[in-house]
PDB file of C-alpha atoms in Angstrom:
ATOM      1  CA  MET A   1     294.286  76.987 -62.372  1.00  0.00           C
ATOM      2  CA  THR A   2     291.038  77.970 -63.981  1.00  0.00           C
ATOM      3  CA  ASP A   3     290.768  79.920 -67.223  1.00  0.00           C
ATOM      4  CA  ALA A   4     289.890  83.028 -65.228  1.00  0.00           C
ATOM      5  CA  ASP A   5     293.037  82.575 -63.119  1.00  0.00           C
ATOM      6  CA  VAL A   6     295.164  82.177 -66.236  1.00  0.00           C
ATOM      7  CA  LYS A   7     293.726  85.340 -67.775  1.00  0.00           C
ATOM      8  CA  LEU A   8     294.184  87.227 -64.507  1.00  0.00           C
ATOM      9  CA  ARG A   9     297.808  86.074 -64.291  1.00  0.00           C
ATOM     10  CA  GLU A  10     298.468  87.149 -67.890  1.00  0.00           C
ATOM     11  CA  GLN A  11     296.982  90.563 -67.159  1.00  0.00           C
ATOM     12  CA  ALA A  12     299.065  90.876 -63.985  1.00  0.00           C
ATOM     13  CA  GLU A  13     302.226  89.888 -65.882  1.00  0.00           C
ATOM     14  CA  ARG A  14     301.538  92.542 -68.555  1.00  0.00           C
ATOM     15  CA  ARG A  15     301.026  95.182 -65.875  1.00  0.00           C
ATOM     16  CA  VAL A  16     304.217  94.238 -64.038  1.00  0.00           C
ATOM     17  CA  GLU A  17     306.181  94.273 -67.303  1.00  0.00           C
ATOM     18  CA  ALA A  18     304.798  97.714 -68.187  1.00  0.00           C
ATOM     19  CA  LYS A  19     305.859  99.079 -64.787  1.00  0.00           C
ATOM     20  CA  ARG A  20     309.310  97.508 -65.091  1.00  0.00           C
ATOM     21  CA  SER A  21     309.766  98.988 -68.551  1.00  0.00           C
ATOM     22  CA  VAL A  22     309.196 102.492 -67.158  1.00  0.00           C
ATOM     23  CA  VAL A  23     311.666 101.931 -64.315  1.00  0.00           C
ATOM     24  CA  SER A  24     314.238 100.555 -66.750  1.00  0.00           C
ATOM     25  CA  HIS A  25     313.711 103.479 -69.132  1.00  0.00           C
ATOM     26  CA  LEU A  26     314.126 105.946 -66.259  1.00  0.00           C
ATOM     27  CA  PHE A  27     317.322 104.229 -65.063  1.00  0.00           C
ATOM     28  CA  VAL A  28     318.909 104.306 -68.520  1.00  0.00           C
ATOM     29  CA  PHE A  29     317.777 107.931 -68.966  1.00  0.00           C
ATOM     30  CA  VAL A  30     319.519 109.023 -65.750  1.00  0.00           C
ATOM     31  CA  ILE A  31     322.747 107.083 -66.409  1.00  0.00           C
ATOM     32  CA  VAL A  32     323.142 108.147 -70.048  1.00  0.00           C
ATOM     33  CA  ASN A  33     322.279 111.794 -69.431  1.00  0.00           C
ATOM     34  CA  ALA A  34     324.612 111.964 -66.422  1.00  0.00           C
ATOM     35  CA  GLY A  35     327.327 110.623 -68.716  1.00  0.00           C
ATOM     36  CA  LEU A  36     326.522 113.201 -71.387  1.00  0.00           C
ATOM     37  CA  PHE A  37     326.663 116.020 -68.855  1.00  0.00           C
ATOM     38  CA  ALA A  38     329.979 114.629 -67.532  1.00  0.00           C
ATOM     39  CA  ILE A  39     331.428 114.546 -71.059  1.00  0.00           C
ATOM     40  CA  ASP A  40     330.177 118.059 -71.732  1.00  0.00           C
ATOM     41  CA  TRP A  41     331.691 119.298 -68.471  1.00  0.00           C
ATOM     42  CA  TRP A  42     334.965 117.394 -69.006  1.00  0.00           C
ATOM     43  CA  ALA A  43     335.309 118.835 -72.509  1.00  0.00           C
ATOM     44  CA  GLY A  44     335.489 122.224 -70.818  1.00  0.00           C
ATOM     45  CA  SER A  45     332.885 123.917 -72.932  1.00  0.00           C
ATOM     46  CA  GLY A  46     330.515 124.320 -69.983  1.00  0.00           C
ATOM     47  CA  ILE A  47     327.142 122.616 -69.842  1.00  0.00           C
ATOM     48  CA  ASP A  48     325.818 123.676 -73.228  1.00  0.00           C
ATOM     49  CA  TRP A  49     324.872 120.877 -75.609  1.00  0.00           C
ATOM     50  CA  ALA A  50     324.018 118.113 -73.093  1.00  0.00           C
ATOM     51  CA  PHE A  51     320.757 119.839 -72.254  1.00  0.00           C
ATOM     52  CA  TRP A  52     319.258 119.132 -75.705  1.00  0.00           C
ATOM     53  CA  PRO A  53     319.359 115.312 -75.599  1.00  0.00           C
ATOM     54  CA  LEU A  54     318.075 115.518 -72.027  1.00  0.00           C
ATOM     55  CA  LEU A  55     315.138 117.629 -73.162  1.00  0.00           C
ATOM     56  CA  GLY A  56     314.251 115.466 -76.166  1.00  0.00           C
ATOM     57  CA  TRP A  57     314.613 112.171 -74.358  1.00  0.00           C
ATOM     58  CA  GLY A  58     312.826 113.597 -71.313  1.00  0.00           C
ATOM     59  CA  ILE A  59     309.775 114.313 -73.463  1.00  0.00           C
ATOM     60  CA  GLY A  60     309.873 110.715 -74.709  1.00  0.00           C
ATOM     61  CA  LEU A  61     310.249 109.380 -71.170  1.00  0.00           C
ATOM     62  CA  LEU A  62     307.319 111.450 -69.929  1.00  0.00           C
ATOM     63  CA  SER A  63     305.128 110.204 -72.772  1.00  0.00           C
ATOM     64  CA  HIS A  64     306.152 106.603 -71.967  1.00  0.00           C
ATOM     65  CA  MET A  65     305.256 107.138 -68.310  1.00  0.00           C
ATOM     66  CA  ALA A  66     301.931 108.744 -69.222  1.00  0.00           C
ATOM     67  CA  SER A  67     300.971 105.946 -71.600  1.00  0.00           C
ATOM     68  CA  VAL A  68     301.737 103.269 -69.003  1.00  0.00           C
ATOM     69  CA  TRP A  69     299.909 105.211 -66.283  1.00  0.00           C
ATOM     70  CA  MET A  70     296.830 105.634 -68.479  1.00  0.00           C
ATOM     71  CA  ALA A  71     296.870 101.971 -69.525  1.00  0.00           C
ATOM     72  CA  LEU A  72     297.168 100.773 -65.923  1.00  0.00           C
ATOM     73  CA  SER A  73     294.671 103.170 -64.383  1.00  0.00           C
ATOM     74  CA  ASP A  74     291.279 101.944 -63.243  1.00  0.00           C
ATOM     75  CA  ASN A  75     289.653 104.424 -65.627  1.00  0.00           C
ATOM     76  CA  HIS A  76     291.246 102.573 -68.548  1.00  0.00           C
ATOM     77  CA  GLU A  77     289.798  99.245 -67.475  1.00  0.00           C
ATOM     78  CA  ALA A  78     286.357 100.790 -66.978  1.00  0.00           C
ATOM     79  CA  ALA A  79     286.565 102.392 -70.436  1.00  0.00           C
ATOM     80  CA  VAL A  80     287.526  99.037 -71.978  1.00  0.00           C
ATOM     81  CA  GLN A  81     284.588  97.346 -70.264  1.00  0.00           C
ATOM     82  CA  ARG A  82     282.180 100.042 -71.513  1.00  0.00           C
ATOM     83  CA  GLU A  83     283.524  99.702 -75.050  1.00  0.00           C
ATOM     84  CA  MET A  84     283.171  95.904 -74.920  1.00  0.00           C
ATOM     85  CA  GLU A  85     279.561  96.277 -73.813  1.00  0.00           C
ATOM     86  CA  ARG A  86     278.909  98.771 -76.585  1.00  0.00           C
ATOM     87  CA  LEU A  87     280.429  96.433 -79.173  1.00  0.00           C
ATOM     88  CA  ARG A  88     278.409  93.490 -77.838  1.00  0.00           C
ATOM     89  CA  GLY A  89     275.253  95.560 -78.345  1.00  0.00           C
ATOM     90  CA  ARG A  90     276.062  95.992 -82.060  1.00  0.00           C
ATOM     91  CA  ARG A  91     275.936  92.261 -82.766  1.00  0.00           C
TER      92      ARG A  91
END
């Protein structure tokens, strides 16, 4: 493999890992929050308190998804290339 192939593989591995981390986060989010709602329901108090962890964690999950989406978008790569060119011009 050439150096370019090695760098391309490393980039591909980072992208795959970022996507897997979102899927894993989503899976854990669904399982844990389903369990919290089940406990809340089983306790007989109605579905009252389980909504709050769902809301807080949901905000965190959405920000995780957004950060991965922005990092993996083509616009991000183009912005990085423009910034590299700008920095090269300063030398």
